[in-house]
Short mmCIF file of C-alpha atoms in Angstrom, two decimals:
data_model
loop_
_atom_site.label_atom_id
_atom_site.label_comp_id
_atom_site.label_asym_id
_atom_site.label_seq_id
_atom_site.Cartn_x
_atom_site.Cartn_y
_atom_site.Cartn_z
CA UNK A 1 -19.86 18.83 -91.35
CA UNK A 2 -17.42 20.62 -93.65
CA UNK A 3 -18.07 22.01 -97.10
CA UNK A 4 -14.84 21.86 -98.98
CA UNK A 5 -13.49 21.99 -102.50
CA UNK A 6 -10.84 19.30 -102.69
CA UNK A 7 -7.82 18.98 -104.95
CA UNK A 8 -6.20 15.58 -104.57
CA UNK A 9 -2.51 14.83 -104.44
CA UNK A 10 -1.93 11.93 -106.81
CA UNK A 11 -4.30 10.11 -109.09
CA UNK A 12 -5.12 7.11 -106.90
CA UNK A 13 -8.85 7.90 -107.01
CA UNK A 14 -8.95 9.06 -110.63
CA UNK A 15 -10.08 12.61 -109.88
CA UNK A 16 -9.76 15.31 -112.53
CA UNK A 17 -9.14 18.67 -110.89
CA UNK A 18 -11.13 20.06 -107.98
CA UNK A 19 -14.06 18.44 -106.23
CA UNK A 20 -16.69 19.60 -103.77
CA UNK A 21 -17.32 17.86 -100.47
CA UNK A 22 -19.42 18.01 -97.32
CA UNK A 23 -17.57 16.41 -94.41
CA UNK A 24 -19.72 15.23 -91.51
CA UNK A 25 -18.87 13.70 -88.14
CA UNK A 26 -18.88 10.12 -89.44
CA UNK A 27 -18.72 10.38 -93.21
CA UNK A 28 -18.38 12.75 -96.15
CA UNK A 29 -20.34 13.49 -99.32
CA UNK A 30 -17.93 14.02 -102.21
CA UNK A 31 -18.82 15.47 -105.62
CA UNK A 32 -16.20 15.09 -108.35
CA UNK A 33 -16.50 17.06 -111.60
CA UNK A 34 -16.40 14.84 -114.69
CA UNK A 35 -16.37 15.35 -118.45
CA UNK A 36 -18.41 12.37 -119.68
CA UNK A 37 -18.30 10.71 -123.11
CA UNK A 38 -21.67 9.84 -124.70
CA UNK A 39 -23.51 6.80 -123.40
CA UNK A 40 -21.12 5.00 -121.07
CA UNK A 41 -18.35 5.74 -118.56
CA UNK A 42 -16.26 3.49 -116.31
CA UNK A 43 -15.24 4.61 -112.80
CA UNK A 44 -12.38 2.85 -111.03
CA UNK A 45 -12.44 4.14 -107.43
CA UNK A 46 -9.71 1.94 -105.97
CA UNK A 47 -10.22 -0.65 -103.25
CA UNK A 48 -10.00 1.67 -100.21
CA UNK A 49 -12.57 4.17 -101.49
CA UNK A 50 -14.85 1.44 -102.86
CA UNK A 51 -14.95 -0.36 -99.51
CA UNK A 52 -15.76 2.92 -97.71
CA UNK A 53 -18.78 3.82 -99.86
CA UNK A 54 -22.16 4.01 -98.11
CA UNK A 55 -24.54 1.71 -100.04
CA UNK A 56 -27.25 3.45 -102.01
CA UNK A 57 -25.55 6.86 -102.17
CA UNK A 58 -23.65 6.65 -105.49
CA UNK A 59 -25.05 9.10 -108.09
CA UNK A 60 -24.08 10.58 -111.46
CA UNK A 61 -25.49 14.12 -111.66
CA UNK A 62 -25.99 16.11 -114.87
CA UNK A 63 -27.03 13.17 -117.07
CA UNK A 64 -29.98 10.75 -117.06
CA UNK A 65 -28.75 7.48 -115.61
CA UNK A 66 -30.06 4.28 -117.22
CA UNK A 67 -28.13 1.61 -115.35
CA UNK A 68 -25.01 0.84 -113.32
CA UNK A 69 -22.96 -2.31 -113.28
CA UNK A 70 -20.74 -2.80 -110.25
CA UNK A 71 -17.89 -5.24 -110.84
CA UNK A 72 -15.84 -6.38 -107.85
CA UNK A 73 -12.68 -8.38 -108.58
CA UNK A 74 -12.82 -12.08 -107.85
CA UNK A 75 -10.88 -13.16 -104.80
CA UNK A 76 -8.63 -15.45 -106.80
CA UNK A 77 -5.51 -17.13 -105.46
CA UNK A 78 -2.20 -16.12 -107.12
CA UNK A 79 -1.72 -19.81 -107.94
CA UNK A 80 -4.29 -19.49 -110.71
CA UNK A 81 -1.64 -18.06 -113.04
CA UNK A 82 0.44 -21.26 -112.80
CA UNK A 83 -2.12 -24.00 -113.50
CA UNK A 84 -0.53 -26.48 -115.95
CA UNK A 85 2.97 -25.09 -115.33
CA UNK A 86 5.92 -26.59 -113.58
CA UNK A 87 7.04 -25.12 -110.26
CA UNK A 88 10.12 -25.97 -108.21
CA UNK A 89 10.24 -26.84 -104.54
CA UNK A 90 13.24 -27.42 -102.25
CA UNK A 91 12.87 -30.57 -100.20
CA UNK A 92 15.36 -32.92 -98.50
CA UNK A 93 18.40 -31.03 -99.72
CA UNK A 94 17.54 -30.67 -103.41
CA UNK A 95 15.29 -28.81 -105.82
CA UNK A 96 12.49 -30.87 -107.35
CA UNK A 97 9.80 -30.15 -110.01
CA UNK A 98 6.03 -30.56 -109.86
CA UNK A 99 3.11 -29.46 -112.06
CA UNK A 100 0.22 -27.42 -110.60
CA UNK A 101 -3.03 -29.19 -111.45
CA UNK A 102 -5.63 -27.15 -109.44
CA UNK A 103 -5.12 -23.76 -107.78
CA UNK A 104 -8.38 -24.03 -105.80
CA UNK A 105 -7.42 -27.43 -104.32
CA UNK A 106 -3.68 -26.66 -104.16
CA UNK A 107 -3.16 -29.93 -106.06
CA UNK A 108 0.16 -30.87 -107.72
CA UNK A 109 1.40 -33.76 -109.92
CA UNK A 110 4.80 -35.04 -108.75
CA UNK A 111 6.50 -38.14 -110.21
CA UNK A 112 3.15 -39.62 -111.25
CA UNK A 113 1.48 -38.96 -107.89
CA UNK A 114 -0.95 -36.21 -106.83
CA UNK A 115 0.01 -34.13 -103.80
CA UNK A 116 -2.10 -31.61 -101.88
CA UNK A 117 0.42 -28.87 -101.22
CA UNK A 118 4.18 -29.11 -101.53
CA UNK A 119 6.72 -29.47 -98.73
CA UNK A 120 9.58 -27.04 -98.24
CA UNK A 121 10.16 -23.82 -100.16
CA UNK A 122 8.21 -23.37 -103.41
CA UNK A 123 9.64 -21.35 -106.36
CA UNK A 124 7.51 -20.13 -109.27
CA UNK A 125 8.76 -19.58 -112.87
CA UNK A 126 7.75 -15.88 -113.05
CA UNK A 127 6.04 -13.22 -110.84
CA UNK A 128 2.92 -13.00 -113.01
CA UNK A 129 0.62 -14.52 -110.43
CA UNK A 130 1.63 -11.98 -107.79
CA UNK A 131 0.89 -8.81 -109.78
CA UNK A 132 -1.66 -6.36 -108.41
CA UNK A 133 -5.17 -7.57 -109.32
CA UNK A 134 -7.63 -5.33 -111.07
CA UNK A 135 -9.62 -3.14 -108.68
CA UNK A 136 -13.39 -2.63 -108.52
CA UNK A 137 -15.13 -0.97 -111.47
CA UNK A 138 -18.48 0.76 -111.84
CA UNK A 139 -19.90 1.04 -115.38
CA UNK A 140 -22.43 3.86 -115.78
CA UNK A 141 -24.85 3.93 -118.73
CA UNK A 142 -26.79 7.15 -119.31
CA UNK A 143 -28.33 9.63 -121.73
CA UNK A 144 -26.29 12.77 -122.29
CA UNK A 145 -22.62 13.73 -122.12
CA UNK A 146 -20.30 16.55 -121.14
CA UNK A 147 -20.00 18.21 -117.73
CA UNK A 148 -21.39 16.18 -114.83
CA UNK A 149 -20.73 15.31 -111.18
CA UNK A 150 -19.98 11.96 -109.60
CA UNK A 151 -21.45 12.03 -106.07
CA UNK A 152 -21.32 9.55 -103.20
CA UNK A 153 -21.05 9.19 -99.43
CA UNK A 154 -17.84 7.72 -98.06
CA UNK A 155 -16.89 6.68 -94.55
CA UNK A 156 -13.26 7.33 -95.46
CA UNK A 157 -13.36 11.05 -94.58
CA UNK A 158 -14.94 12.48 -91.43
CA UNK A 159 -14.37 14.95 -88.59
CA UNK A 160 -14.94 15.37 -84.87
CA UNK A 161 -14.62 18.49 -82.67
CA UNK A 162 -12.41 18.85 -79.59
CA UNK A 163 -11.98 21.88 -77.33
CA UNK A 164 -9.56 23.34 -74.83
CA UNK A 165 -10.51 25.98 -72.26
CA UNK A 166 -7.65 27.65 -70.43
CA UNK A 167 -8.05 30.76 -68.29
CA UNK A 168 -11.03 31.95 -70.32
CA UNK A 169 -9.67 31.18 -73.81
CA UNK A 170 -11.85 28.65 -75.65
CA UNK A 171 -10.17 27.00 -78.65
CA UNK A 172 -11.97 24.50 -80.88
CA UNK A 173 -10.05 21.90 -82.87
CA UNK A 174 -11.51 19.88 -85.75
CA UNK A 175 -9.96 16.42 -86.13
CA UNK A 176 -10.31 15.38 -89.79
CA UNK A 177 -9.93 11.63 -90.23
CA UNK A 178 -8.73 10.45 -93.64
CA UNK A 179 -8.73 6.66 -94.06
CA UNK A 180 -8.52 6.70 -97.87
CA UNK A 181 -4.79 6.01 -97.81
CA UNK A 182 -3.49 9.13 -99.60
CA UNK A 183 -3.34 12.88 -98.86
CA UNK A 184 -6.04 15.39 -99.79
CA UNK A 185 -5.48 19.07 -100.49
CA UNK A 186 -8.51 21.12 -99.42
CA UNK A 187 -9.40 24.44 -100.98
CA UNK A 188 -12.31 26.49 -99.66
CA UNK A 189 -13.35 24.81 -96.42
CA UNK A 190 -16.43 25.38 -94.28
CA UNK A 191 -17.07 23.68 -90.96
CA UNK A 192 -20.72 23.20 -90.09
CA UNK A 193 -21.49 22.29 -86.47
CA UNK A 194 -24.61 20.22 -85.95
CA UNK A 195 -25.99 16.69 -86.06
CA UNK A 196 -26.70 15.02 -89.39
CA UNK A 197 -27.71 11.38 -88.85
CA UNK A 198 -26.56 8.55 -91.10
CA UNK A 199 -27.99 5.10 -90.44
CA UNK A 200 -25.01 3.44 -92.12
CA UNK A 201 -22.62 4.89 -89.50
CA UNK A 202 -19.01 6.09 -89.77
CA UNK A 203 -15.38 5.24 -89.04
CA UNK A 204 -12.74 6.49 -86.61
CA UNK A 205 -8.99 6.85 -87.11
CA UNK A 206 -5.77 8.24 -85.64
CA UNK A 207 -2.50 9.85 -86.77
CA UNK A 208 -0.68 13.16 -87.25
CA UNK A 209 -1.16 16.73 -86.02
CA UNK A 210 -0.90 19.72 -88.35
CA UNK A 211 -1.34 23.48 -87.94
CA UNK A 212 -3.91 25.58 -89.80
CA UNK A 213 -2.91 28.73 -91.67
CA UNK A 214 -5.39 30.93 -89.77
CA UNK A 215 -8.43 30.84 -87.52
CA UNK A 216 -11.88 30.17 -88.94
CA UNK A 217 -14.39 32.89 -89.74
CA UNK A 218 -17.94 32.42 -88.51
CA UNK A 219 -20.33 32.69 -91.46
CA UNK A 220 -23.73 32.11 -89.87
CA UNK A 221 -26.47 29.65 -89.01
CA UNK A 222 -28.50 27.50 -91.43
CA UNK A 223 -31.29 25.05 -90.47
CA UNK A 224 -29.94 24.30 -87.01
CA UNK A 225 -26.27 24.14 -88.02
CA UNK A 226 -23.42 26.60 -87.51
CA UNK A 227 -20.78 27.24 -90.18
CA UNK A 228 -17.17 28.34 -89.95
CA UNK A 229 -14.85 28.92 -92.89
CA UNK A 230 -11.13 28.13 -92.88
CA UNK A 231 -9.10 30.44 -95.14
CA UNK A 232 -6.54 29.28 -97.66
CA UNK A 233 -5.55 25.74 -98.59
CA UNK A 234 -4.82 22.96 -96.11
CA UNK A 235 -3.46 19.46 -96.54
CA UNK A 236 -5.11 16.46 -94.91
CA UNK A 237 -2.81 13.48 -94.89
CA UNK A 238 -3.78 9.87 -94.18
CA UNK A 239 -4.82 9.53 -90.55
CA UNK A 240 -5.98 12.47 -88.44
CA UNK A 241 -5.22 16.12 -89.15
CA UNK A 242 -6.22 18.56 -86.40
CA UNK A 243 -7.08 22.14 -87.36
CA UNK A 244 -8.29 25.00 -85.12
CA UNK A 245 -11.70 26.26 -86.20
CA UNK A 246 -12.71 28.49 -83.26
CA UNK A 247 -11.05 30.85 -80.80
CA UNK A 248 -13.00 33.04 -78.41
CA UNK A 249 -12.63 34.69 -75.03
CA UNK A 250 -15.28 33.52 -72.57
CA UNK A 251 -15.86 34.29 -68.90
CA UNK A 252 -16.16 30.97 -67.11
CA UNK A 253 -17.33 31.04 -63.49
CA UNK A 254 -16.65 28.27 -61.01
CA UNK A 255 -19.83 26.36 -60.24
CA UNK A 256 -21.15 24.15 -57.47
CA UNK A 257 -24.21 22.20 -58.60
CA UNK A 258 -26.52 19.88 -56.67
CA UNK A 259 -29.50 17.94 -58.00
CA UNK A 260 -30.95 15.65 -55.34
CA UNK A 261 -34.08 14.14 -53.86
CA UNK A 262 -35.30 15.08 -50.40
CA UNK A 263 -33.58 13.44 -47.45
CA UNK A 264 -32.94 14.23 -43.79
CA UNK A 265 -29.17 14.23 -44.33
CA UNK A 266 -27.33 17.00 -42.48
CA UNK A 267 -24.86 17.57 -45.30
CA UNK A 268 -25.18 18.12 -49.05
CA UNK A 269 -22.31 17.42 -51.45
CA UNK A 270 -21.85 19.50 -54.60
CA UNK A 271 -20.51 18.63 -58.04
CA UNK A 272 -17.96 21.12 -59.34
CA UNK A 273 -17.69 22.61 -62.81
CA UNK A 274 -17.63 25.75 -64.93
CA UNK A 275 -20.36 27.80 -66.58
CA UNK A 276 -20.05 30.29 -69.44
CA UNK A 277 -22.13 31.71 -72.29
CA UNK A 278 -21.55 30.17 -75.72
CA UNK A 279 -19.81 32.83 -77.88
CA UNK A 280 -21.20 31.19 -81.05
CA UNK A 281 -22.78 27.90 -82.06
CA UNK A 282 -20.72 25.05 -80.61
CA UNK A 283 -20.64 21.46 -81.86
CA UNK A 284 -20.85 18.61 -79.35
CA UNK A 285 -17.43 17.43 -78.23
CA UNK A 286 -15.05 16.93 -75.31
CA UNK A 287 -13.56 19.98 -73.55
CA UNK A 288 -10.19 19.80 -71.76
CA UNK A 289 -9.91 22.45 -69.02
CA UNK A 290 -6.94 24.20 -67.44
CA UNK A 291 -7.03 26.82 -64.68
CA UNK A 292 -3.91 28.85 -63.82
CA UNK A 293 -1.76 26.30 -65.58
CA UNK A 294 -3.32 23.28 -63.84
CA UNK A 295 -5.28 20.64 -65.76
CA UNK A 296 -8.58 20.22 -63.90
CA UNK A 297 -10.38 17.65 -66.06
CA UNK A 298 -12.43 16.93 -69.16
CA UNK A 299 -16.16 17.37 -69.67
CA UNK A 300 -18.69 16.70 -72.41
CA UNK A 301 -20.20 19.59 -74.38
CA UNK A 302 -23.54 19.20 -76.14
CA UNK A 303 -24.53 21.03 -79.34
CA UNK A 304 -25.10 24.56 -78.04
CA UNK A 305 -26.49 27.64 -79.83
CA UNK A 306 -24.92 31.08 -79.49
CA UNK A 307 -25.89 32.82 -76.24
CA UNK A 308 -26.94 29.64 -74.43
CA UNK A 309 -25.42 28.58 -71.13
CA UNK A 310 -22.63 25.99 -71.26
CA UNK A 311 -22.14 23.90 -68.10
CA UNK A 312 -19.07 21.65 -67.86
CA UNK A 313 -19.23 19.32 -64.84
CA UNK A 314 -16.03 17.78 -63.48
CA UNK A 315 -16.99 15.68 -60.45
CA UNK A 316 -16.98 16.35 -56.68
CA UNK A 317 -15.19 19.20 -54.91
CA UNK A 318 -13.88 18.11 -51.47
CA UNK A 319 -14.85 21.55 -50.13
CA UNK A 320 -18.22 21.54 -51.87
CA UNK A 321 -20.43 20.92 -48.85
CA UNK A 322 -23.53 22.55 -47.43
CA UNK A 323 -24.74 22.07 -43.84
CA UNK A 324 -28.43 21.43 -43.09
CA UNK A 325 -30.64 21.51 -40.06
CA UNK A 326 -33.67 19.26 -40.58
CA UNK A 327 -36.38 19.51 -37.93
CA UNK A 328 -39.43 17.22 -38.05
CA UNK A 329 -42.04 19.46 -36.43
CA UNK A 330 -44.81 16.88 -36.87
CA UNK A 331 -45.32 13.62 -38.72
CA UNK A 332 -44.23 14.20 -42.36
CA UNK A 333 -43.79 17.93 -41.63
CA UNK A 334 -40.26 19.34 -41.85
CA UNK A 335 -38.53 22.66 -41.40
CA UNK A 336 -35.16 22.69 -43.24
CA UNK A 337 -32.40 25.30 -43.11
CA UNK A 338 -29.47 24.99 -45.52
CA UNK A 339 -26.24 26.99 -45.25
CA UNK A 340 -23.66 27.26 -48.04
CA UNK A 341 -20.28 28.88 -47.46
CA UNK A 342 -17.61 29.69 -50.04
CA UNK A 343 -14.18 28.69 -48.62
CA UNK A 344 -12.35 29.63 -51.82
CA UNK A 345 -10.18 32.64 -52.57
CA UNK A 346 -12.32 33.30 -55.66
CA UNK A 347 -16.07 33.70 -56.28
CA UNK A 348 -18.33 30.82 -57.23
CA UNK A 349 -21.91 30.22 -58.35
CA UNK A 350 -24.21 27.80 -56.53
CA UNK A 351 -27.11 25.93 -58.12
CA UNK A 352 -29.36 23.69 -56.03
CA UNK A 353 -32.34 21.70 -57.27
CA UNK A 354 -34.23 19.50 -54.82
CA UNK A 355 -37.04 17.10 -55.73
CA UNK A 356 -39.79 15.95 -53.31
CA UNK A 357 -42.10 12.92 -53.36
CA UNK A 358 -45.50 13.85 -54.78
CA UNK A 359 -47.87 15.12 -53.36
CA UNK A 360 -46.24 17.76 -51.18
CA UNK A 361 -46.69 21.32 -49.92
CA UNK A 362 -43.74 23.72 -49.87
CA UNK A 363 -43.56 27.08 -48.13
CA UNK A 364 -40.47 29.24 -48.78
CA UNK A 365 -39.37 32.70 -49.84
CA UNK A 366 -36.84 33.32 -52.61
CA UNK A 367 -37.00 29.84 -54.13
CA UNK A 368 -37.94 29.12 -57.74
CA UNK A 369 -40.90 26.75 -57.46
CA UNK A 370 -40.95 23.72 -59.78
CA UNK A 371 -43.69 21.08 -60.19
CA UNK A 372 -41.31 18.54 -58.67
CA UNK A 373 -39.64 20.78 -56.05
CA UNK A 374 -37.57 23.96 -56.20
CA UNK A 375 -34.43 25.49 -57.73
CA UNK A 376 -32.14 28.14 -56.23
CA UNK A 377 -29.22 29.96 -57.85
CA UNK A 378 -26.91 32.51 -56.25
CA UNK A 379 -23.31 33.71 -56.23
CA UNK A 380 -20.91 33.74 -53.30
CA UNK A 381 -17.87 35.96 -52.90
CA UNK A 382 -14.76 34.51 -51.21
CA UNK A 383 -15.60 33.71 -47.57
CA UNK A 384 -19.29 34.62 -48.02
CA UNK A 385 -22.13 32.34 -46.90
CA UNK A 386 -25.88 32.18 -47.46
CA UNK A 387 -28.70 30.37 -45.67
CA UNK A 388 -32.29 29.67 -46.72
CA UNK A 389 -35.19 27.93 -45.04
CA UNK A 390 -38.30 26.11 -46.26
CA UNK A 391 -41.21 24.23 -44.69
CA UNK A 392 -42.24 20.95 -46.29
CA UNK A 393 -45.32 18.78 -45.85
CA UNK A 394 -45.28 15.29 -47.42
CA UNK A 395 -48.89 14.22 -47.95
CA UNK A 396 -50.00 10.58 -48.20
CA UNK A 397 -50.97 9.33 -51.63
#
């Protein structure tokens, strides 16, 4: 989420001066400062904002609310302005006149007969019926007056994180989605990485790309979230505005990973990926990876605290294979030797986790024993190989 102080361009939403906001992954909480008259105040949010409000989240802070009356405009047809008036319609080569009797039934009186609808082109005497209808209104009644805050949740402003990792440089981009239909100017802005659930859900959007004035400054951790502050003012137009919020050097290592159940197969196939230590708290998002100028794939990143291991898996490596010799020395008794060789011109890390049917007995040196099997991690230099052996007994249940 983002904590921001917003200054709007234009008066479409009726804001007076700056406002405070928390922008989450699917919605935003906005707080607008207001100077209230005694007793009653009318808010006209506009149709786009009104339709984006999360039900049950509208509040007026700083006064004691007594009641609210929400008035949505009737969905009236423009014909309602012309009931009882004559309209013209062009039919069979000439203009003719008819009187509108009922807008709801589209009923006209023409030469002593009633017609449902008119043929041809219809012309109206003035544009009054096609003027912009009144928008929604909320009437607040309260005790008190003066300085207050109008607060609500809206699905019209949200954000999502995206990352790029290229040759050890991790850059995080925040995509701010504005579906309110007009630009926002943001003052002090804080990005908070973390998960804040909202049962009502959120919206997605798409549009333009903009540059930020400078990189974000990390400002700490609060209650399982991680905050970053963007300096200066930024403008968020309708659609999507992408701003960098993180830049850090990391040391990714190439990884072969295998998680499998026991089998007598003579070959194991690895999944490839990268591993690095999180330089600071990272929000869940998609990471696009490049190595030496080559795009190598995208991977999902979960919410990750600073110092934790980040593993980005990219699918199979054609060279990611390990040979095995599986010898059944007696019924349900096996002796297994696995050999892993690094054919690359660069080092890699290997992680193998094998699971056995319960109950079982396992005899091995150098393996990390798990209740369900074992885990083994090691590094291989270019051209280096490593073998390990274990004895396995599968006992009947």
